[in-house]
mmCIF file of C-alpha atoms in Angstrom:
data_model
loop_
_atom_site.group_PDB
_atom_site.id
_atom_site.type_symbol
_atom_site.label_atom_id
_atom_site.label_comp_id
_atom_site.label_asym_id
_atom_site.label_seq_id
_atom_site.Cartn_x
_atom_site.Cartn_y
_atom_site.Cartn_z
ATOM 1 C CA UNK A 1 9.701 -13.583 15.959
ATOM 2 C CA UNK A 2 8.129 -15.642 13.059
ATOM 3 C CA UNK A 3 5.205 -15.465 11.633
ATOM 4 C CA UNK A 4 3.002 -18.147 10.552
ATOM 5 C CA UNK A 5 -0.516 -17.879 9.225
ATOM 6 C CA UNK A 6 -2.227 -20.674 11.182
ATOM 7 C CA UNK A 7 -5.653 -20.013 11.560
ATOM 8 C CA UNK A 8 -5.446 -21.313 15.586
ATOM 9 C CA UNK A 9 -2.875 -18.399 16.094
ATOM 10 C CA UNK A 10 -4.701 -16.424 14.543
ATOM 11 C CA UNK A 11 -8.019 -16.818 16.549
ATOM 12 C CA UNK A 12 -5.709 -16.592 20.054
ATOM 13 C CA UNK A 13 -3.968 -13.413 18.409
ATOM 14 C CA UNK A 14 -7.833 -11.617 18.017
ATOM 15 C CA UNK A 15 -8.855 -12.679 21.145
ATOM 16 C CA UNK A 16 -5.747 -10.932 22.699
ATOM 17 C CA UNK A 17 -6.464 -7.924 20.691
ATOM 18 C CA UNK A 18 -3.373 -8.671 18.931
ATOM 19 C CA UNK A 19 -4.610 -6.860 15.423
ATOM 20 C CA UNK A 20 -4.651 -3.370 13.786
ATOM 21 C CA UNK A 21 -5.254 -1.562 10.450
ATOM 22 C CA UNK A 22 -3.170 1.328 9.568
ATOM 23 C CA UNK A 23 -1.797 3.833 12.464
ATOM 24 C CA UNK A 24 -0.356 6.909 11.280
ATOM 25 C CA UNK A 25 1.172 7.223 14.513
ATOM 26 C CA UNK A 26 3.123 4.453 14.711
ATOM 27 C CA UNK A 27 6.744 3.612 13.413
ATOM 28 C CA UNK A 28 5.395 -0.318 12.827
ATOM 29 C CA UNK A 29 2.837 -0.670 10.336
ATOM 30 C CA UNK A 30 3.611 -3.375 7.854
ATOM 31 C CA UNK A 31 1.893 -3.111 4.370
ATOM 32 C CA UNK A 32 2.174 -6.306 1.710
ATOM 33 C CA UNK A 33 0.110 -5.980 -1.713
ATOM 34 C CA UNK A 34 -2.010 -8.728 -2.721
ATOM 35 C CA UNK A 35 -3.348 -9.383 -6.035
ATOM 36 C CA UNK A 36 -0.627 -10.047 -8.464
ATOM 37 C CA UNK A 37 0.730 -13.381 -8.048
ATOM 38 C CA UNK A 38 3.983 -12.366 -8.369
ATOM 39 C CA UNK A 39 5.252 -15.476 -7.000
ATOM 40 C CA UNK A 40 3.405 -18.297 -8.352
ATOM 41 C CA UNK A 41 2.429 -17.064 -11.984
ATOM 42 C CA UNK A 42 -0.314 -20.598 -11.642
ATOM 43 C CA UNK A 43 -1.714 -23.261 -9.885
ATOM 44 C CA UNK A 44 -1.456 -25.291 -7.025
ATOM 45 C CA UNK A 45 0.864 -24.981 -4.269
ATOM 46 C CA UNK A 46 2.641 -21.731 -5.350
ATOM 47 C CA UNK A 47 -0.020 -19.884 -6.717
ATOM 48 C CA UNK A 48 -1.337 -16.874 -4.508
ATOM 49 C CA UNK A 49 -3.904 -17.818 -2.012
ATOM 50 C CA UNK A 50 -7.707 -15.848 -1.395
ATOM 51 C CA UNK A 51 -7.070 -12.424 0.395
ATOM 52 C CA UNK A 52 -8.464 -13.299 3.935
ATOM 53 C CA UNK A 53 -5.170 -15.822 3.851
ATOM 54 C CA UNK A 54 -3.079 -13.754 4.111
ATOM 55 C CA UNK A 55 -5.113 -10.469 6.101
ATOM 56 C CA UNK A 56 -5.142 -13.790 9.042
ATOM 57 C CA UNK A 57 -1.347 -13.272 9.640
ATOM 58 C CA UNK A 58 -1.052 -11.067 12.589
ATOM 59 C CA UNK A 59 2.056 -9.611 11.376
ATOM 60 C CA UNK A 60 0.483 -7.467 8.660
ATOM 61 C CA UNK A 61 -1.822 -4.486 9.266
ATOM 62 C CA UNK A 62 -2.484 -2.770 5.764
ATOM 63 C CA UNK A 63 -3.456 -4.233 2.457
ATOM 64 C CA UNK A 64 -2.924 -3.265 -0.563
ATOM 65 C CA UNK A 65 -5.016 -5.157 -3.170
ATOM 66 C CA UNK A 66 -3.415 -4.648 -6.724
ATOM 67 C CA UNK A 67 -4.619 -3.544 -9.390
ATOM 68 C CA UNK A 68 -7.221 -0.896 -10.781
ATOM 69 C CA UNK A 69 -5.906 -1.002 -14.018
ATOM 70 C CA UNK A 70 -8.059 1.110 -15.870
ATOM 71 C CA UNK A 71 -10.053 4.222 -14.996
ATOM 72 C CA UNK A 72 -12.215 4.672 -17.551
ATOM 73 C CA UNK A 73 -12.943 1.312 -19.680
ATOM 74 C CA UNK A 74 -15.468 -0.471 -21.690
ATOM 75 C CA UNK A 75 -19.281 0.712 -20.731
ATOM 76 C CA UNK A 76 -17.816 3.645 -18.947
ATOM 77 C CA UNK A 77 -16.440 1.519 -16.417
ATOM 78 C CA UNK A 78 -13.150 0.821 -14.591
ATOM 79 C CA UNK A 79 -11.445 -2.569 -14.634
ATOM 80 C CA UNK A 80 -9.748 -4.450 -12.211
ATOM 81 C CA UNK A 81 -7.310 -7.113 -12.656
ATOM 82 C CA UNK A 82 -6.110 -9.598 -9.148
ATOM 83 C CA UNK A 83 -4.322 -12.409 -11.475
ATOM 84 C CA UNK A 84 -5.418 -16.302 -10.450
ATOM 85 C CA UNK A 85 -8.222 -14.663 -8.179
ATOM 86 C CA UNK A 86 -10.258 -12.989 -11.079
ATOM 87 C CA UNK A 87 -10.571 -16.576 -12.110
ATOM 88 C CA UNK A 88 -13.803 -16.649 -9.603
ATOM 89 C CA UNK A 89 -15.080 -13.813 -10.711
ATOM 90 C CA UNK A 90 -17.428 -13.127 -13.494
ATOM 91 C CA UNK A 91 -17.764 -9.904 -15.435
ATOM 92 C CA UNK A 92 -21.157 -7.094 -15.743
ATOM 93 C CA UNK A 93 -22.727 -7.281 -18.629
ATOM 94 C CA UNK A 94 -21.107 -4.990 -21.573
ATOM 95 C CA UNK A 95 -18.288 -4.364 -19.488
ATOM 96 C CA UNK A 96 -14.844 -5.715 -18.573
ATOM 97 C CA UNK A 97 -15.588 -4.895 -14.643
ATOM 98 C CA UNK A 98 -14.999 -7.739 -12.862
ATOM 99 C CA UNK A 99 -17.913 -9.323 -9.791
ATOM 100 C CA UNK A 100 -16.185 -10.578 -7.329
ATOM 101 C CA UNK A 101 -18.498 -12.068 -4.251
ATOM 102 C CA UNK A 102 -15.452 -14.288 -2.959
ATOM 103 C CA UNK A 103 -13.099 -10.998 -3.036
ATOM 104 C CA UNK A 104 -16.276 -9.364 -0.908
ATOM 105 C CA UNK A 105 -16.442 -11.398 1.671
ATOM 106 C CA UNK A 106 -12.901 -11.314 2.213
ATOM 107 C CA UNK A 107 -12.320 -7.646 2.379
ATOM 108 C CA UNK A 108 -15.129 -7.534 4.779
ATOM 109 C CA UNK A 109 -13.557 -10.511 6.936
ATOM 110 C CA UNK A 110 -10.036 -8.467 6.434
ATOM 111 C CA UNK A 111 -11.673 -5.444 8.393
ATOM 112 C CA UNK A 112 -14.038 -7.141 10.677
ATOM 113 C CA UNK A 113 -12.077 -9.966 11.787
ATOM 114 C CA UNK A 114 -8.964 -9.361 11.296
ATOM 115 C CA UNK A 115 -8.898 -5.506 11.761
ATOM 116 C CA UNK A 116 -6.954 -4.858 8.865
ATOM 117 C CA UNK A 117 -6.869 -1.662 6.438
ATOM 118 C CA UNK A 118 -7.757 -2.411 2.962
ATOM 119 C CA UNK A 119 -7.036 -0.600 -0.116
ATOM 120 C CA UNK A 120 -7.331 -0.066 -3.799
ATOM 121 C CA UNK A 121 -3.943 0.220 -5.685
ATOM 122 C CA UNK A 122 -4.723 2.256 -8.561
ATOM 123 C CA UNK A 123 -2.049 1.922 -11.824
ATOM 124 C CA UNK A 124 0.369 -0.775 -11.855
ATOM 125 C CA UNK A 125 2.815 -1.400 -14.922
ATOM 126 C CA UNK A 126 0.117 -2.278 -17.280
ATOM 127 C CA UNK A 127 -1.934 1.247 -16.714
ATOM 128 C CA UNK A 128 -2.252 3.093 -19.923
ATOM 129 C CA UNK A 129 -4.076 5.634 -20.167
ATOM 130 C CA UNK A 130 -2.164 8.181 -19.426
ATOM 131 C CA UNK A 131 -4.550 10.006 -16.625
ATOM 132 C CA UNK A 132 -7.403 12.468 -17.906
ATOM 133 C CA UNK A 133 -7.525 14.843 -20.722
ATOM 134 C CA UNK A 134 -9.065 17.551 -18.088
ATOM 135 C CA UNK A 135 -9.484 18.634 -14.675
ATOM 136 C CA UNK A 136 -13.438 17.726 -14.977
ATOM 137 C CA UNK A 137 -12.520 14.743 -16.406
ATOM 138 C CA UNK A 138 -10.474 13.569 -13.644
ATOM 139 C CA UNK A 139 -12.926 15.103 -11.300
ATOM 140 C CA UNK A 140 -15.818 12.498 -12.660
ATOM 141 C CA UNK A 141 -13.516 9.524 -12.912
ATOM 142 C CA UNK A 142 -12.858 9.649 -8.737
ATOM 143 C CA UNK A 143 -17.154 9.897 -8.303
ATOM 144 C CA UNK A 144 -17.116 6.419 -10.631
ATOM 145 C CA UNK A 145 -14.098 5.174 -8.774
ATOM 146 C CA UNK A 146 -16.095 6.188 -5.129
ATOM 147 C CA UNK A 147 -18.909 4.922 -6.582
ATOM 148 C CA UNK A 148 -17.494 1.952 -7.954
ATOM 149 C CA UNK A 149 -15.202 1.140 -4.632
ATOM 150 C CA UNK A 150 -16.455 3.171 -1.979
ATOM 151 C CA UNK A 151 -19.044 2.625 0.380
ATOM 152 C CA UNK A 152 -22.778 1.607 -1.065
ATOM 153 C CA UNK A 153 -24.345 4.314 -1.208
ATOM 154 C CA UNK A 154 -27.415 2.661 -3.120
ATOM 155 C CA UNK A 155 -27.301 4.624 -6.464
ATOM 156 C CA UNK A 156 -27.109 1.460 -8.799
ATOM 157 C CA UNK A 157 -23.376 1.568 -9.420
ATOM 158 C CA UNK A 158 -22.031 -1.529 -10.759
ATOM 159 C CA UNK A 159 -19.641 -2.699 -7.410
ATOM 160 C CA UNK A 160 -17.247 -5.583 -7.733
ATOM 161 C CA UNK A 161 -17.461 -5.869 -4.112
ATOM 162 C CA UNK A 162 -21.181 -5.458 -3.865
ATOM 163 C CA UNK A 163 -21.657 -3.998 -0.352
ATOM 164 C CA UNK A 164 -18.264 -4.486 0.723
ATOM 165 C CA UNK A 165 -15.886 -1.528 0.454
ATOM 166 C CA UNK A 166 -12.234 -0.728 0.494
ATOM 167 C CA UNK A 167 -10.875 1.931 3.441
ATOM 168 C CA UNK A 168 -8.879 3.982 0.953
ATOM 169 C CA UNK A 169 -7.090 4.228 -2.347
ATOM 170 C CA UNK A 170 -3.165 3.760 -3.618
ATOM 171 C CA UNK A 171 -1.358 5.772 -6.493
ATOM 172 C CA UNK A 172 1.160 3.264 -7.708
ATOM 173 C CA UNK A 173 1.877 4.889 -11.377
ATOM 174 C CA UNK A 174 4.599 3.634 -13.150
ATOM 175 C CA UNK A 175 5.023 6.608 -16.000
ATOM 176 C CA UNK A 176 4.147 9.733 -16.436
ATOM 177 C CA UNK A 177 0.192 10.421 -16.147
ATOM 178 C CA UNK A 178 -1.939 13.998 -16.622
ATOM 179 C CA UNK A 179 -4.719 15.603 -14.175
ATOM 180 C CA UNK A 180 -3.811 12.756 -11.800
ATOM 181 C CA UNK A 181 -4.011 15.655 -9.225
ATOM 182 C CA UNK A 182 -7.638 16.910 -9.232
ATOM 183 C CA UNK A 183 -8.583 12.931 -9.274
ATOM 184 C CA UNK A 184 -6.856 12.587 -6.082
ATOM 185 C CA UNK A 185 -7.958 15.426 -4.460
ATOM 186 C CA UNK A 186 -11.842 14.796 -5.380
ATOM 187 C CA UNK A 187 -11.176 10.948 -3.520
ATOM 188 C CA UNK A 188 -9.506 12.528 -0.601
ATOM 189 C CA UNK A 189 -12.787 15.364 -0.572
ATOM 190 C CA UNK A 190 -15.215 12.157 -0.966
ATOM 191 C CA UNK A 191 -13.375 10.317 2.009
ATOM 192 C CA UNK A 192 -13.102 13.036 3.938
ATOM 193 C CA UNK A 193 -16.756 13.822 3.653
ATOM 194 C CA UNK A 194 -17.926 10.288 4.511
ATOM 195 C CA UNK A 195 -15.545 9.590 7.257
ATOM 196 C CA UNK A 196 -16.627 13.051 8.893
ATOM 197 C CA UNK A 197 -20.393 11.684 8.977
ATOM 198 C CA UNK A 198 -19.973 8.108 9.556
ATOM 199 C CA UNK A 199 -16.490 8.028 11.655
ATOM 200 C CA UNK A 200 -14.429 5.797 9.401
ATOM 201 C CA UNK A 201 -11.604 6.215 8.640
ATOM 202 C CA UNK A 202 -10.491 6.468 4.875
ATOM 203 C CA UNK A 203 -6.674 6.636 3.764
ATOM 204 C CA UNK A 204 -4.665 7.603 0.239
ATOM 205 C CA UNK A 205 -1.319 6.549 -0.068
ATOM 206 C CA UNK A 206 0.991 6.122 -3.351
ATOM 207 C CA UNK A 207 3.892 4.144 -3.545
ATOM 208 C CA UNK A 208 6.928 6.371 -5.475
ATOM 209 C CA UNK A 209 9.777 4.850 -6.954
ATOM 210 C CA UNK A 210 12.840 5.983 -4.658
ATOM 211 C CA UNK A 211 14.702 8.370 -7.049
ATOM 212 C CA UNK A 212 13.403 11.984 -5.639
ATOM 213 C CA UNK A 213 11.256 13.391 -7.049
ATOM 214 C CA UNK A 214 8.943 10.748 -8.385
ATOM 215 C CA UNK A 215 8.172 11.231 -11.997
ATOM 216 C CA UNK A 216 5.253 9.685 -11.908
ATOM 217 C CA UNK A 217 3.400 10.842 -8.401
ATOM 218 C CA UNK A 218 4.904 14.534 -8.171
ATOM 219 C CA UNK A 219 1.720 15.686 -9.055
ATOM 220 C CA UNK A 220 -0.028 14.348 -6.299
ATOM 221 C CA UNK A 221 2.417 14.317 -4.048
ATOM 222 C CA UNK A 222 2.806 17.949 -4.210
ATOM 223 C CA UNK A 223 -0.707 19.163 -3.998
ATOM 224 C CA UNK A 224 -3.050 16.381 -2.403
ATOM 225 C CA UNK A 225 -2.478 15.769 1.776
ATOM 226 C CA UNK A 226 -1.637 11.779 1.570
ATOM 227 C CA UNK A 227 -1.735 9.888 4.694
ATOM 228 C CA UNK A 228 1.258 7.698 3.969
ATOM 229 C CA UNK A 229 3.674 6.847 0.713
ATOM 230 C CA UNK A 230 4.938 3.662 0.656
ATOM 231 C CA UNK A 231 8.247 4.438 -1.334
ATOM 232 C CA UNK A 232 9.855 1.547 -3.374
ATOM 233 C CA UNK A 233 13.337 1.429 -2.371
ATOM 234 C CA UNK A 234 14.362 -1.253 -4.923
ATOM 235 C CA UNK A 235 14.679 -1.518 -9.088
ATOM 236 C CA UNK A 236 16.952 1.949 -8.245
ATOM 237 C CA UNK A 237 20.052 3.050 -7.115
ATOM 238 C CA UNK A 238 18.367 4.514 -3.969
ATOM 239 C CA UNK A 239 17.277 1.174 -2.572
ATOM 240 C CA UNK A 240 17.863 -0.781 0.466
ATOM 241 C CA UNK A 241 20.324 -2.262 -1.061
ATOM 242 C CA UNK A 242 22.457 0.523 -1.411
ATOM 243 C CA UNK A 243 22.589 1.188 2.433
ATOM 244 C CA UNK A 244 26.098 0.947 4.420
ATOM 245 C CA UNK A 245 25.462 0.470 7.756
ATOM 246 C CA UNK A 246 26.430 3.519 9.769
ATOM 247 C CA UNK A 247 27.606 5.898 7.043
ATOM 248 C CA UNK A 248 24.718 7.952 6.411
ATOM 249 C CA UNK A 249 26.793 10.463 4.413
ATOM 250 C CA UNK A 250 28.029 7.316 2.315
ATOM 251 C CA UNK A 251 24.621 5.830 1.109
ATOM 252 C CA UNK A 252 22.754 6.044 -1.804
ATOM 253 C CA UNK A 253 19.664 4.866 0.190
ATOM 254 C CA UNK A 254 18.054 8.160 0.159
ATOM 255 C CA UNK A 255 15.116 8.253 2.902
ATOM 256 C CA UNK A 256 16.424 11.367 4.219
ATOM 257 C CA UNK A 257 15.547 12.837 0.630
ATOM 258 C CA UNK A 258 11.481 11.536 1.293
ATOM 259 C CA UNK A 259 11.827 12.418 5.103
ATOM 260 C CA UNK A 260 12.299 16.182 3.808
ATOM 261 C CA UNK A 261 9.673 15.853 1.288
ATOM 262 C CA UNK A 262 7.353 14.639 4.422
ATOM 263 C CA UNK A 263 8.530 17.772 6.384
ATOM 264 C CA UNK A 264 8.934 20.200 3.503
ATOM 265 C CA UNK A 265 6.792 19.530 0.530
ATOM 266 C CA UNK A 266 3.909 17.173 1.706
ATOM 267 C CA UNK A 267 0.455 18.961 2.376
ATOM 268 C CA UNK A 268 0.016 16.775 5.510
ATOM 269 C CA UNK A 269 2.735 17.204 7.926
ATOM 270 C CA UNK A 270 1.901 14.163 9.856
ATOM 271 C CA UNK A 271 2.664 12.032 7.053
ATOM 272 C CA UNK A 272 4.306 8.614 7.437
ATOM 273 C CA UNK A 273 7.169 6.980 4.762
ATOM 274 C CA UNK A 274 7.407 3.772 4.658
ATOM 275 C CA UNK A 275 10.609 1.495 3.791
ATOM 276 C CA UNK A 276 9.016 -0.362 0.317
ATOM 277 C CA UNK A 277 11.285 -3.820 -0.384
ATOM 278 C CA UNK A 278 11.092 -6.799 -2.066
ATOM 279 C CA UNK A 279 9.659 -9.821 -0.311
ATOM 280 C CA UNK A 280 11.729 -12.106 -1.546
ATOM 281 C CA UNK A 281 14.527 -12.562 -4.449
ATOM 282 C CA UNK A 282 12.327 -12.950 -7.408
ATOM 283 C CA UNK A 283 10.516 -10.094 -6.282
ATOM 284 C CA UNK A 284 12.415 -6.565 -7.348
ATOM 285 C CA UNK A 285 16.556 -6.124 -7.757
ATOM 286 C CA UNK A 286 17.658 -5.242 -4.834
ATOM 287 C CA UNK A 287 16.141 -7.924 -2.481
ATOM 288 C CA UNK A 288 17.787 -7.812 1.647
ATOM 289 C CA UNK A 289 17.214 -10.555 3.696
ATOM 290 C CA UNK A 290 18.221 -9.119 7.102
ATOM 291 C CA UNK A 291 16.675 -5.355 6.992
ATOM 292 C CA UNK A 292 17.550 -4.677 10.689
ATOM 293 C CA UNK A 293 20.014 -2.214 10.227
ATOM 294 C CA UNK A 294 18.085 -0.453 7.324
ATOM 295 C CA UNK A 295 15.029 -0.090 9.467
ATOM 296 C CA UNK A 296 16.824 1.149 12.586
ATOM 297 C CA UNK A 297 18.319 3.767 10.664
ATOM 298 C CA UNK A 298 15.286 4.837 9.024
ATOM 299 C CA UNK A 299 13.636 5.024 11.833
ATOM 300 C CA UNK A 300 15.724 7.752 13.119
ATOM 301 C CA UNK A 301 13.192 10.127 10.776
ATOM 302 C CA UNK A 302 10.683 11.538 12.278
ATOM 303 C CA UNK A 303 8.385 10.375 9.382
ATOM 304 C CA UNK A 304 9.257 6.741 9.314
ATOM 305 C CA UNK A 305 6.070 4.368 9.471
ATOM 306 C CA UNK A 306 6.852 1.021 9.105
ATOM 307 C CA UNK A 307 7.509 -1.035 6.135
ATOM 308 C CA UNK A 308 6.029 -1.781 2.722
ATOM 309 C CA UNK A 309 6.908 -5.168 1.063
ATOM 310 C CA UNK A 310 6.176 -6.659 -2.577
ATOM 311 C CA UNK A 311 3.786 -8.845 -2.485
ATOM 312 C CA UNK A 312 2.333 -11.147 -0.580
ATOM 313 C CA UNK A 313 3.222 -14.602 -2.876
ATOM 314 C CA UNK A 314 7.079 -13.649 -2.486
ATOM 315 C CA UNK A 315 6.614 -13.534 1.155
ATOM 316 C CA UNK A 316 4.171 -16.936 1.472
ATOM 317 C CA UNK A 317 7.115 -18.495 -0.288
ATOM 318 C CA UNK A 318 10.065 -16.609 2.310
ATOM 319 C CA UNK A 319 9.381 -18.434 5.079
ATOM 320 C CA UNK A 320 9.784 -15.809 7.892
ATOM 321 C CA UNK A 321 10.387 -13.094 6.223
ATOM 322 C CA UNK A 322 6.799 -10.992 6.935
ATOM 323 C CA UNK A 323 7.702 -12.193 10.915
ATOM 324 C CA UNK A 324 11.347 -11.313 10.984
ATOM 325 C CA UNK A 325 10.412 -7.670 9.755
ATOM 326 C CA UNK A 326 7.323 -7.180 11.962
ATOM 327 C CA UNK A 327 9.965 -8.601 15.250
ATOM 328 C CA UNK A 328 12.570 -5.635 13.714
ATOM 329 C CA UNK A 329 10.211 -2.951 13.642
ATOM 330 C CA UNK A 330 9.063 -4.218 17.299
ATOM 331 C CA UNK A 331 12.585 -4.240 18.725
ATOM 332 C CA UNK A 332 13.180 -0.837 17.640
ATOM 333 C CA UNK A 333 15.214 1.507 20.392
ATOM 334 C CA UNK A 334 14.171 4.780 21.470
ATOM 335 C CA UNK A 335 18.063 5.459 21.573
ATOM 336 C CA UNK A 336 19.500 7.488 19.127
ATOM 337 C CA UNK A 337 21.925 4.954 17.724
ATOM 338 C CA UNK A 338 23.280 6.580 14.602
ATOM 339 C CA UNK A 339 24.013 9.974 15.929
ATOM 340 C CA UNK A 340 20.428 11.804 14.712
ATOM 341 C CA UNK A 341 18.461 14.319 16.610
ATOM 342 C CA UNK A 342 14.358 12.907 17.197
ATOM 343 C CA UNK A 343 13.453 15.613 14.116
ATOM 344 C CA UNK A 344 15.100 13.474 11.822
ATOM 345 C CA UNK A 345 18.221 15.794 11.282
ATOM 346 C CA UNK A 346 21.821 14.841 11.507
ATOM 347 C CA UNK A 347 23.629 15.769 14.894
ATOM 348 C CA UNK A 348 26.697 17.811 14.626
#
């Protein structure tokens, strides 16, 4: 039920076909961000290890790599920030864009070898700038992100990840923001367009904070087709935390509230929600060590998709954690165990 990340396990797990990326048909995807060092904050034994660490645990299928922190910075450029890992990177000249060849090679050993789906979180709590002034504005900062993050297409970009390139993008905006919108929409139009003529496929999430609606994603949320939201239920009243087991009409713990907005609201009706908690205690109020009965419930909605967690330092450091969820979300019962019909509505 465990996971480890042993690199042995991990070669008999790929030659058993054991791996997959994202699967928006599936109630079992499990999402951890990378890039922040939540955890360690240093050196040494705690500090976050390189990304293909962690994309070598079988138990995790998506990616998140945290953060784009600015759209449009110095030179024109964007900026990315990955804590103790930018410390092998250098930077372009004139800019504060990061070159990252050890960060390459991993995101293209993520996908290759390990099959997973990796993205580009785009905000984070030190994003500033507020969005764009302008619909064209926002319009030309998604060709520069594409350009930037997207596949190669040979036009002299400056690329962090030189021919490597993420499978998708993440709106994780932690106050309000302006023309965010038209910015998504032009990334899903650019994915879209390149997955039609090369067969890959590209994904945009966000991750909301639970309270409904999100303040800072409504935009999007309301007018771009996402292929998944990883909601944060934690740092809120609405969190896992706030779940009693068996009393739906009791909880706080509002996924019912984003299982609506996935059948009511969302442009793509096939969206997924997925449970967003803390890794570990240090990692967001409102940490749960045993999440079986949250995710059992949850998974009652028709829209459930597995579960996000916060990030992937807090869960190196709680032993068994990443394991114990994945070993939940593979136990779960067809059954209707908490009395609600399979469209995600209570039973009378």
């Amino acid at each position: 039920m465990f996971s480890t990340l042993s690199l042995a396990f991990t070669a008999l797990a790929a030659a058993n076909g054991a791996f997959a990326g994202f699967s928006s048909g599936s109630k079992r995807n499990v999402a951890v961000y990378w890039g922040q060092n939540s955890y360690g904050q240093g050196s040494g034994d705690l500090a976050q290890q390189r990304l293909s660490y962690y994309c070598a645990n079988t138990d995790i299928d998506i990616v998140p790599i945290a953060f784009l922190t600015v759209i449009n910075g110095q030179g024109g450029q964007p900026e990315i920030n990955f804590s103790n890992a930018g410390d092998r990177c250098s930077t372009f000249d004139g800019t504060s864009l990061l070159n990252c060849p050890e960060i390459a090679e991993d995101i293209t050993t993520c996908q290759s070898q390990y099959g997973k789906t990796v993205i580009l979180s785009i905000g984070g709590a030190t994003y500033s700038e507020g969005g764009f002034s302008s619909t064209d504005a926002a319009v030309a900062g998604a060709n520069k992100v594409w350009a930037t993050f997207g596949p190669d297409t040979g036009f002299g970009a400056l690329r962090p990840f030189g021919s490597a390139s993420v499978d998708g993008f993440d709106f994780d905006f932690e106050a309000s923001v302006s023309n965010m919108a038209p910015f998504a929409q032009q990334l899903r139009t650019l994915m879209d367009g390149a997955g039609s003529s090369s067969g890959r496929k590209f994904i945009l999430t966000a991750a909301p904070q639970c309270p409904y609606p999100d303040a800072a994603d409504k935009e999007i949320l309301e007018n771009v087709a996402m292929d998944a939201v990883m909601v944060q239920f934690y740092n809120n009243y609405c969190g896992v935390n706030s779940y009693v087991d068996g009393a739906a009409s009791q909880n706080n713990f509002n996924f019912n509230a984003w299982d609506n907005w996935a059948k009511t609201v969302s442009k793509n009706p096939e969206i997924k929600v997925l449970l967003g908690v803390p890794a570990n205690t240090g990692a967001g109020a409102g940490y749960v060590a045993d999440l079986n009965g949250v995710i059992s419930y949850s998974s009652q909605y028709s829209s459930f998709g597995g579960v996000m967690m916060w990030d992937a330092s807090q869960a190196e450091a709680n032993s068994g954690f990443v394991g114990g969820v994945k070993g939940d979300l593979g136990s779960l019962s067809r059954t209707m165990k908490y009395g609600f019909r399979n469209n995600g509505t209570a039973a009378a």
